[in-house]
Short mmCIF file of C-alpha atoms (C1' of nucleotides) in Angstrom, two decimals:
data_model
loop_
_atom_site.label_atom_id
_atom_site.label_comp_id
_atom_site.label_asym_id
_atom_site.label_seq_id
_atom_site.Cartn_x
_atom_site.Cartn_y
_atom_site.Cartn_z
CA MET P 10 15.89 -30.31 25.43
CA THR P 11 16.27 -26.69 24.77
CA ARG P 12 15.38 -26.10 20.80
CA TYR P 13 16.08 -22.71 19.51
CA TRP P 14 13.58 -20.54 17.00
CA LEU P 15 13.03 -17.27 15.29
CA PHE P 16 10.41 -15.00 15.79
CA LYS P 17 9.68 -12.06 13.01
CA SER P 18 7.94 -8.97 13.70
CA GLU P 19 7.84 -5.73 12.50
CA PRO P 20 9.88 -3.24 14.96
CA ASP P 21 6.78 -0.30 13.80
CA CYS P 22 4.45 -3.15 15.05
CA PHE P 23 6.41 -4.12 18.08
CA GLY P 24 10.02 -4.28 18.25
CA ILE P 25 13.21 -5.68 20.66
CA SER P 26 13.18 -2.30 22.42
CA ASP P 27 9.06 -2.53 22.82
CA LEU P 28 10.13 -6.66 24.32
CA LYS P 29 12.79 -4.74 26.85
CA ARG P 30 10.23 -2.30 28.14
CA ARG P 31 7.68 -4.59 28.76
CA LYS P 32 9.56 -7.43 29.55
CA LYS P 33 7.12 -10.13 28.94
CA ALA P 34 4.57 -10.10 25.68
CA THR P 35 2.09 -12.71 24.23
CA TRP P 36 3.09 -13.60 20.74
CA ASP P 37 -0.33 -13.07 19.38
CA GLY P 38 -1.50 -12.95 16.00
CA VAL P 39 -0.03 -16.07 14.07
CA ARG P 40 -2.47 -16.45 11.24
CA ASN P 41 0.09 -19.37 9.16
CA TYR P 42 -0.67 -22.86 9.53
CA GLN P 43 3.00 -23.86 9.65
CA ALA P 44 3.84 -21.17 12.27
CA ARG P 45 0.97 -22.47 14.10
CA ASN P 46 2.13 -25.84 13.99
CA TYR P 47 5.30 -25.16 15.22
CA LEU P 48 3.57 -22.79 18.13
CA ARG P 49 1.26 -25.16 19.06
CA ASP P 50 3.16 -28.88 18.94
CA GLU P 51 6.99 -27.85 19.09
CA VAL P 52 7.70 -24.37 20.98
CA GLN P 53 8.34 -25.42 24.96
CA LEU P 54 8.79 -23.64 28.11
CA GLY P 55 12.28 -22.66 28.43
CA ASP P 56 13.17 -22.63 24.72
CA VAL P 57 15.47 -19.72 23.13
CA VAL P 58 14.10 -17.49 20.77
CA VAL P 59 15.86 -15.13 18.19
CA PHE P 60 14.08 -11.75 17.78
CA TYR P 61 14.43 -10.50 13.99
CA HIS P 62 13.01 -7.72 12.55
CA SER P 63 11.35 -7.63 9.54
CA SER P 64 9.80 -5.68 7.23
CA CYS P 65 12.04 -2.33 7.70
CA ALA P 66 14.82 -0.54 7.02
CA GLU P 67 17.07 -2.91 8.55
CA PRO P 68 16.17 -6.74 8.66
CA ALA P 69 18.11 -8.42 10.93
CA ALA P 70 18.34 -10.28 14.34
CA VAL P 71 18.44 -8.13 16.90
CA GLY P 72 18.31 -9.65 19.98
CA ILE P 73 17.01 -13.03 22.39
CA ALA P 74 13.92 -13.84 24.08
CA LYS P 75 12.75 -16.96 25.79
CA ILE P 76 9.29 -19.00 25.91
CA VAL P 77 7.94 -18.29 29.75
CA ARG P 78 4.44 -20.12 28.45
CA ALA P 79 3.89 -22.90 26.15
CA ALA P 80 1.16 -22.41 23.34
CA TYR P 81 -2.57 -21.97 24.45
CA ALA P 82 -5.35 -20.60 22.54
CA ASP P 83 -4.90 -17.01 20.78
CA LYS P 84 -7.89 -14.79 22.06
CA THR P 85 -7.66 -12.26 19.58
CA ALA P 86 -8.98 -14.12 16.86
CA TRP P 87 -12.64 -14.32 18.26
CA ASP P 88 -12.35 -10.67 19.30
CA SER P 89 -13.82 -9.14 16.17
CA HIS P 90 -12.20 -5.97 17.44
CA SER P 91 -8.59 -7.17 17.54
CA GLU P 92 -6.34 -6.51 14.75
CA HIS P 93 -6.49 -10.34 13.07
CA PRO P 94 -9.70 -11.81 14.22
CA ASP P 95 -10.59 -15.46 12.72
CA PRO P 96 -14.34 -16.04 12.95
CA LYS P 97 -13.75 -19.52 12.19
CA SER P 98 -11.99 -19.84 15.50
CA THR P 99 -13.83 -20.10 18.44
CA PRO P 100 -13.12 -20.73 22.39
CA LYS P 101 -14.24 -24.47 22.03
CA ASN P 102 -12.21 -25.19 19.01
CA PRO P 103 -9.07 -22.40 18.80
CA ILE P 104 -7.75 -22.54 15.34
CA TRP P 105 -4.43 -20.41 16.51
CA TYR P 106 -2.32 -20.15 19.18
CA VAL P 107 -0.05 -18.02 21.05
CA VAL P 108 3.21 -18.22 23.50
CA ASP P 109 4.36 -16.13 25.91
CA VAL P 110 8.10 -14.63 25.52
CA ALA P 111 10.18 -12.89 27.71
CA TYR P 112 13.10 -10.51 26.89
CA VAL P 113 16.95 -11.56 27.71
CA HIS P 114 18.97 -9.37 25.85
CA THR P 115 19.44 -7.31 22.80
CA PHE P 116 22.41 -7.68 20.47
CA GLN P 117 25.48 -5.28 20.53
CA HIS P 118 25.12 -5.66 16.71
CA ALA P 119 22.27 -6.12 15.04
CA VAL P 120 23.00 -8.88 12.70
CA LEU P 121 21.90 -8.25 9.47
CA LEU P 122 20.06 -10.26 6.92
CA LYS P 123 22.98 -9.95 4.40
CA VAL P 124 25.22 -11.00 7.31
CA LEU P 125 22.87 -13.98 7.58
CA HIS P 126 23.03 -14.59 3.70
CA ALA P 127 26.62 -15.10 4.40
CA MET P 128 26.68 -16.98 7.02
CA PRO P 129 27.61 -20.98 6.12
CA GLU P 130 25.36 -22.02 8.98
CA MET P 131 22.46 -20.20 7.43
CA ASN P 132 22.28 -22.73 3.98
CA GLY P 133 18.84 -24.26 3.53
CA SER P 134 17.26 -22.00 6.41
CA PRO P 135 13.92 -21.02 5.48
CA LEU P 136 14.79 -17.84 6.70
CA THR P 137 17.46 -16.94 3.90
CA GLN P 138 15.48 -18.26 0.72
CA ARG P 139 13.67 -16.73 -1.06
CA GLY P 140 9.91 -15.73 -1.02
CA ASN P 141 10.45 -17.14 2.54
CA ARG P 142 7.28 -15.64 4.58
CA LEU P 143 7.22 -18.05 7.51
CA SER P 144 7.36 -15.81 10.72
CA ILE P 145 8.26 -18.54 13.15
CA LEU P 146 10.93 -21.21 12.12
CA PRO P 147 13.54 -23.50 13.82
CA LEU P 148 17.05 -22.99 14.45
CA SER P 149 19.85 -25.19 14.60
CA GLU P 150 21.88 -25.06 17.64
CA LYS P 151 24.47 -24.34 15.52
CA GLN P 152 22.90 -21.65 13.73
CA TYR P 153 21.52 -20.25 17.04
CA ARG P 154 25.55 -20.02 18.39
CA ALA P 155 26.18 -18.84 14.57
CA ILE P 156 24.15 -15.68 14.74
CA LYS P 157 24.53 -15.11 18.60
CA LYS P 158 28.16 -14.93 18.09
CA GLU P 159 27.77 -12.58 15.63
CA GLY P 160 25.47 -10.27 17.45
CA GLY P 161 28.49 -10.09 20.06
CA ARG P 162 27.05 -11.48 23.35
"C1'" DG U 268 5.93 2.20 -3.02
"C1'" DC U 269 6.95 -1.43 -6.27
"C1'" DC U 270 6.90 -6.22 -7.32
"C1'" DA U 271 8.08 -11.20 -6.60
"C1'" DA U 272 6.67 -14.82 -4.27
"C1'" DC U 273 3.82 -16.91 -1.28
"C1'" DG U 274 -0.60 -18.89 1.00
"C1'" DT U 275 -5.61 -18.82 0.98
"C1'" DT U 276 -10.12 -18.83 -1.20
"C1'" DG U 277 -13.93 -20.38 -4.03
"C1'" DG U 278 -15.47 -21.64 -8.51
"C1'" DC U 279 -16.27 -24.74 -11.41
"C1'" DG K 228 -8.76 -31.67 -7.31
"C1'" DC K 229 -7.72 -27.96 -10.29
"C1'" DC K 230 -6.46 -23.76 -10.38
"C1'" DA K 231 -7.11 -18.45 -11.31
"C1'" DA K 232 -7.77 -14.74 -7.92
"C1'" DC K 233 -6.78 -12.20 -4.29
"C1'" DG K 234 -4.49 -10.63 -0.10
"C1'" DT K 235 -0.29 -10.79 2.52
"C1'" DT K 236 4.42 -10.44 3.65
"C1'" DG K 237 9.09 -9.03 3.38
"C1'" DG K 238 13.09 -7.07 0.88
"C1'" DC K 239 14.43 -3.22 -1.59
#
DNA sequence: GCCAACGTTGGC
DNA sequence: GCCAACGTTGGC
């Protein structure tokens, strides 16, 4: 059964336009255990991802991607030159995981955070709760449909 | 750039 | 196991 997820990324670092250009990307650098657990244990091939821009002028859900490869070890963890090295993670005992995502489409209208806040479907979602820092979070099918509708495709 | 909220670390 | 200190996230 298809599941729905929301993945956050800083557009200055990697935005939906970067994914569009590259068609496919490895979602690396997740260094939070709860997000890791979702990635490793629950995100499956074919799942649908809402791409969200965070830490920027207009935080918003901006488009759709899909999972094209389920979890495998995050090699950047044991690369001391990577952006998020973690010496505790090794090829034999990886702590951190990645998935591969592919571009699907960009929303006609970015669904701004304030709009997400106003959507009754998003009540109780970690996304719209204060102080939330989870970078990968599950969406219900209802939430996904509501966001997609606001996005205009 | 600021600051509140949060997760992690490390001393005890 | 507790908790203060610290670093990071993320909205504004």
